[in-house]
Amino acid sequence: RDWSSDVCSSDLRYLDGMTPLTGGRGNARLTGDNFRITVDSGSVGPIAVSAGEFTIAGLHLHGAPGRIKLHAEGKMPDVMALIDQQPLGYAKRFNINPASASGTASVDLDFGLPMLRDLPIEQLRIGVQAKIEDLGIPVDAKRTLEHASVTLSLDTKSLSSQGSGTLSGVPVTFKWTEDFTAPGVTTRIDL
């Protein structure tokens, strides 16, 4: 059996505890044992979402594999606030106040997760590629990275970011890496 329908102004909760996708427009299709939703447009809070896809293969399986892919664009305080929500908590992890950030981000997300009611965070696979323009963010109590152009790659095990900007008025290039699986110090910054 094959079923297909246009979806207008629909809401989608993708991870429990996080702001849902609202106003989604796209198409839903059920083919045999597979389900697929495409999202042409929508928003997650103030963040614009496009080119989205949610798939579940093997609907009959307990914990069937699901995948969420989408493109999002928004202001850095909004993006930082979103990725600080549980179960992610990334801003807190790095002692960043989302409201202190500035700039704009273009983000491609790719999440893999089994379809389970109470999903342990360890079973969530995260893939993030982002480009950030005009980033401003406090580095410490006295210094701020400003007017930075940054690329960022994040997965469940690591973060890698590089770019250029000014640090307290001094031009800099940098590379920041995090190894979430390493014992002890996980941060390396080359400036």
mmCIF file of C-alpha atoms in Angstrom:
data_model
loop_
_atom_site.group_PDB
_atom_site.id
_atom_site.type_symbol
_atom_site.label_atom_id
_atom_site.label_comp_id
_atom_site.label_asym_id
_atom_site.label_seq_id
_atom_site.Cartn_x
_atom_site.Cartn_y
_atom_site.Cartn_z
ATOM 1 C CA ARG A 1 0.000 0.000 0.000
ATOM 2 C CA ASP A 2 1.083 3.537 -0.746
ATOM 3 C CA TRP A 3 -0.378 6.650 0.922
ATOM 4 C CA SER A 4 0.662 10.254 0.372
ATOM 5 C CA SER A 5 -0.657 13.581 1.635
ATOM 6 C CA ASP A 6 0.323 17.237 1.587
ATOM 7 C CA VAL A 7 0.914 18.576 5.073
ATOM 8 C CA CYS A 8 0.062 22.207 5.848
ATOM 9 C CA SER A 9 0.574 24.090 9.115
ATOM 10 C CA SER A 10 1.565 20.966 10.970
ATOM 11 C CA ASP A 11 3.582 20.716 14.187
ATOM 12 C CA LEU A 12 6.272 18.099 14.758
ATOM 13 C CA ARG A 13 7.953 17.154 18.022
ATOM 14 C CA TYR A 14 11.344 15.644 17.129
ATOM 15 C CA LEU A 15 13.091 15.375 20.546
ATOM 16 C CA ASP A 16 11.242 15.431 23.856
ATOM 17 C CA GLY A 17 11.992 18.637 25.765
ATOM 18 C CA MET A 18 13.047 20.698 22.737
ATOM 19 C CA THR A 19 11.055 23.401 20.951
ATOM 20 C CA PRO A 20 8.898 21.671 18.306
ATOM 21 C CA LEU A 21 8.840 22.459 14.620
ATOM 22 C CA THR A 22 5.701 24.545 13.971
ATOM 23 C CA GLY A 23 3.899 25.728 10.873
ATOM 24 C CA GLY A 24 5.462 22.918 8.872
ATOM 25 C CA ARG A 25 4.546 22.626 5.206
ATOM 26 C CA GLY A 26 5.485 19.588 3.170
ATOM 27 C CA ASN A 27 4.414 16.079 2.303
ATOM 28 C CA ALA A 28 3.913 12.840 4.234
ATOM 29 C CA ARG A 29 4.171 9.434 2.590
ATOM 30 C CA LEU A 30 3.648 5.914 3.921
ATOM 31 C CA THR A 31 4.916 3.151 1.646
ATOM 32 C CA GLY A 32 4.696 -0.370 3.000
ATOM 33 C CA ASP A 33 6.883 -0.434 6.111
ATOM 34 C CA ASN A 34 8.453 3.019 5.612
ATOM 35 C CA PHE A 35 7.272 6.497 6.592
ATOM 36 C CA ARG A 36 8.676 9.772 5.237
ATOM 37 C CA ILE A 37 7.832 13.412 5.875
ATOM 38 C CA THR A 38 9.426 16.155 3.794
ATOM 39 C CA VAL A 39 9.396 19.677 5.212
ATOM 40 C CA ASP A 40 9.555 22.507 2.695
ATOM 41 C CA SER A 41 9.251 25.217 5.350
ATOM 42 C CA GLY A 42 8.498 25.779 9.002
ATOM 43 C CA SER A 43 10.102 27.159 12.129
ATOM 44 C CA VAL A 44 11.568 26.047 15.420
ATOM 45 C CA GLY A 45 10.799 29.044 17.587
ATOM 46 C CA PRO A 46 12.281 32.033 15.684
ATOM 47 C CA ILE A 47 14.581 29.805 13.600
ATOM 48 C CA ALA A 48 13.526 29.240 9.959
ATOM 49 C CA VAL A 49 13.598 25.614 8.786
ATOM 50 C CA SER A 50 13.675 24.296 5.203
ATOM 51 C CA ALA A 51 14.785 21.259 3.210
ATOM 52 C CA GLY A 52 13.722 18.925 6.014
ATOM 53 C CA GLU A 53 13.163 15.204 5.967
ATOM 54 C CA PHE A 54 12.022 12.781 8.660
ATOM 55 C CA THR A 55 12.123 9.077 7.862
ATOM 56 C CA ILE A 56 11.379 5.866 9.715
ATOM 57 C CA ALA A 57 12.420 2.608 8.079
ATOM 58 C CA GLY A 58 10.962 -0.670 9.292
ATOM 59 C CA LEU A 59 7.904 0.625 11.148
ATOM 60 C CA HIS A 60 7.169 -2.867 12.466
ATOM 61 C CA LEU A 61 10.426 -2.944 14.468
ATOM 62 C CA HIS A 62 10.636 -1.908 18.119
ATOM 63 C CA GLY A 63 13.042 1.058 18.110
ATOM 64 C CA ALA A 64 12.819 1.394 14.318
ATOM 65 C CA PRO A 65 15.626 3.590 12.935
ATOM 66 C CA GLY A 66 14.592 7.188 12.421
ATOM 67 C CA ARG A 67 16.483 9.997 10.742
ATOM 68 C CA ILE A 68 15.918 13.754 10.844
ATOM 69 C CA LYS A 69 17.655 16.034 8.354
ATOM 70 C CA LEU A 70 16.995 19.729 7.913
ATOM 71 C CA HIS A 71 18.444 23.125 7.112
ATOM 72 C CA ALA A 72 17.958 25.970 9.594
ATOM 73 C CA GLU A 73 18.838 29.660 9.593
ATOM 74 C CA GLY A 74 18.630 32.117 12.446
ATOM 75 C CA LYS A 75 20.258 34.527 14.841
ATOM 76 C CA MET A 76 22.978 33.127 17.100
ATOM 77 C CA PRO A 77 21.219 33.827 20.441
ATOM 78 C CA ASP A 78 18.227 31.794 19.197
ATOM 79 C CA VAL A 79 20.394 28.976 17.818
ATOM 80 C CA MET A 80 22.452 28.842 21.039
ATOM 81 C CA ALA A 81 19.281 28.789 23.173
ATOM 82 C CA LEU A 82 17.907 25.904 21.093
ATOM 83 C CA ILE A 83 21.043 23.744 21.347
ATOM 84 C CA ASP A 84 21.159 24.462 25.069
ATOM 85 C CA GLN A 85 17.778 22.782 25.614
ATOM 86 C CA GLN A 86 17.765 19.304 27.095
ATOM 87 C CA PRO A 87 18.759 16.692 26.154
ATOM 88 C CA LEU A 88 21.569 18.556 24.313
ATOM 89 C CA GLY A 89 22.758 21.234 26.796
ATOM 90 C CA TYR A 90 25.694 22.451 24.671
ATOM 91 C CA ALA A 91 25.826 26.115 25.778
ATOM 92 C CA LYS A 92 25.899 25.134 29.464
ATOM 93 C CA ARG A 93 28.628 22.604 28.737
ATOM 94 C CA PHE A 94 30.877 25.450 27.522
ATOM 95 C CA ASN A 95 29.675 28.084 30.008
ATOM 96 C CA ILE A 96 28.114 30.213 27.277
ATOM 97 C CA ASN A 97 25.114 32.411 27.939
ATOM 98 C CA PRO A 98 23.067 32.187 24.701
ATOM 99 C CA ALA A 99 21.896 35.802 25.077
ATOM 100 C CA SER A 100 25.538 36.991 24.984
ATOM 101 C CA ALA A 101 26.062 35.703 21.420
ATOM 102 C CA SER A 102 25.504 37.696 18.230
ATOM 103 C CA GLY A 103 25.660 36.937 14.528
ATOM 104 C CA THR A 104 23.739 34.653 12.170
ATOM 105 C CA ALA A 105 23.979 30.919 11.556
ATOM 106 C CA SER A 106 23.194 28.610 8.669
ATOM 107 C CA VAL A 107 22.981 25.056 10.003
ATOM 108 C CA ASP A 108 22.539 21.601 8.452
ATOM 109 C CA LEU A 109 21.375 18.975 10.953
ATOM 110 C CA ASP A 110 21.382 15.198 10.616
ATOM 111 C CA PHE A 111 20.054 13.234 13.623
ATOM 112 C CA GLY A 112 19.736 9.461 13.785
ATOM 113 C CA LEU A 113 17.649 7.907 16.528
ATOM 114 C CA PRO A 114 15.712 4.757 17.292
ATOM 115 C CA MET A 115 11.975 5.374 17.679
ATOM 116 C CA LEU A 116 11.689 4.828 21.428
ATOM 117 C CA ARG A 117 9.499 6.660 23.947
ATOM 118 C CA ASP A 118 12.271 7.232 26.520
ATOM 119 C CA LEU A 119 15.339 7.544 24.330
ATOM 120 C CA PRO A 120 18.661 7.479 26.204
ATOM 121 C CA ILE A 121 20.875 10.340 24.951
ATOM 122 C CA GLU A 122 23.617 7.776 24.239
ATOM 123 C CA GLN A 123 21.464 6.345 21.427
ATOM 124 C CA LEU A 124 21.081 9.712 19.695
ATOM 125 C CA ARG A 125 23.452 10.244 16.756
ATOM 126 C CA ILE A 126 24.088 13.921 16.052
ATOM 127 C CA GLY A 127 25.626 15.481 12.956
ATOM 128 C CA VAL A 128 25.806 19.271 12.633
ATOM 129 C CA GLN A 129 27.519 21.417 10.002
ATOM 130 C CA ALA A 130 27.252 25.181 10.505
ATOM 131 C CA LYS A 131 28.488 28.433 9.019
ATOM 132 C CA ILE A 132 28.351 31.433 11.317
ATOM 133 C CA GLU A 133 28.782 35.023 10.164
ATOM 134 C CA ASP A 134 29.565 38.118 12.243
ATOM 135 C CA LEU A 135 29.835 35.990 15.391
ATOM 136 C CA GLY A 136 30.306 37.859 18.625
ATOM 137 C CA ILE A 137 30.803 35.924 21.867
ATOM 138 C CA PRO A 138 32.536 36.584 25.193
ATOM 139 C CA VAL A 139 35.671 34.472 25.639
ATOM 140 C CA ASP A 140 36.098 35.441 29.289
ATOM 141 C CA ALA A 141 35.203 38.347 31.601
ATOM 142 C CA LYS A 142 37.522 40.759 29.739
ATOM 143 C CA ARG A 143 37.730 39.572 26.123
ATOM 144 C CA THR A 144 35.220 39.101 23.317
ATOM 145 C CA LEU A 145 35.556 37.411 19.949
ATOM 146 C CA GLU A 146 33.889 39.737 17.428
ATOM 147 C CA HIS A 147 33.074 39.907 13.707
ATOM 148 C CA ALA A 148 34.087 36.269 13.322
ATOM 149 C CA SER A 149 33.410 34.072 10.315
ATOM 150 C CA VAL A 150 33.293 30.475 11.568
ATOM 151 C CA THR A 151 32.653 26.936 10.332
ATOM 152 C CA LEU A 152 31.633 24.310 12.858
ATOM 153 C CA SER A 153 31.246 20.543 12.739
ATOM 154 C CA LEU A 154 29.688 18.671 15.660
ATOM 155 C CA ASP A 155 28.826 15.045 16.284
ATOM 156 C CA THR A 156 28.173 12.892 19.315
ATOM 157 C CA LYS A 157 31.891 12.442 20.039
ATOM 158 C CA SER A 158 33.556 15.709 18.997
ATOM 159 C CA LEU A 159 33.361 19.337 17.964
ATOM 160 C CA SER A 160 35.652 21.083 15.508
ATOM 161 C CA SER A 161 35.465 24.767 14.674
ATOM 162 C CA GLN A 162 37.703 27.177 12.847
ATOM 163 C CA GLY A 163 37.527 30.739 11.684
ATOM 164 C CA SER A 164 38.800 34.278 11.901
ATOM 165 C CA GLY A 165 37.692 37.461 13.618
ATOM 166 C CA THR A 166 38.974 39.951 16.168
ATOM 167 C CA LEU A 167 39.755 39.254 19.804
ATOM 168 C CA SER A 168 39.634 42.486 21.799
ATOM 169 C CA GLY A 169 40.362 44.358 18.573
ATOM 170 C CA VAL A 170 43.282 42.133 17.465
ATOM 171 C CA PRO A 171 42.815 40.113 14.216
ATOM 172 C CA VAL A 172 43.011 36.357 14.890
ATOM 173 C CA THR A 173 42.500 32.997 13.232
ATOM 174 C CA PHE A 174 41.632 30.041 15.410
ATOM 175 C CA LYS A 175 40.800 26.375 15.590
ATOM 176 C CA TRP A 176 38.782 24.945 18.491
ATOM 177 C CA THR A 177 38.389 21.201 19.024
ATOM 178 C CA GLU A 178 36.589 19.172 21.680
ATOM 179 C CA ASP A 179 36.907 15.436 22.240
ATOM 180 C CA PHE A 180 33.828 14.494 24.277
ATOM 181 C CA THR A 181 35.161 10.962 24.876
ATOM 182 C CA ALA A 182 38.575 11.962 26.262
ATOM 183 C CA PRO A 183 39.276 11.768 29.983
ATOM 184 C CA GLY A 184 40.379 15.000 31.668
ATOM 185 C CA VAL A 185 40.808 18.136 29.567
ATOM 186 C CA THR A 186 38.712 17.875 26.380
ATOM 187 C CA THR A 187 39.352 21.351 24.923
ATOM 188 C CA ARG A 188 42.096 22.457 22.549
ATOM 189 C CA ILE A 189 42.269 25.975 21.119
ATOM 190 C CA ASP A 190 44.924 27.005 18.602
ATOM 191 C CA LEU A 191 45.073 30.759 18.100
#
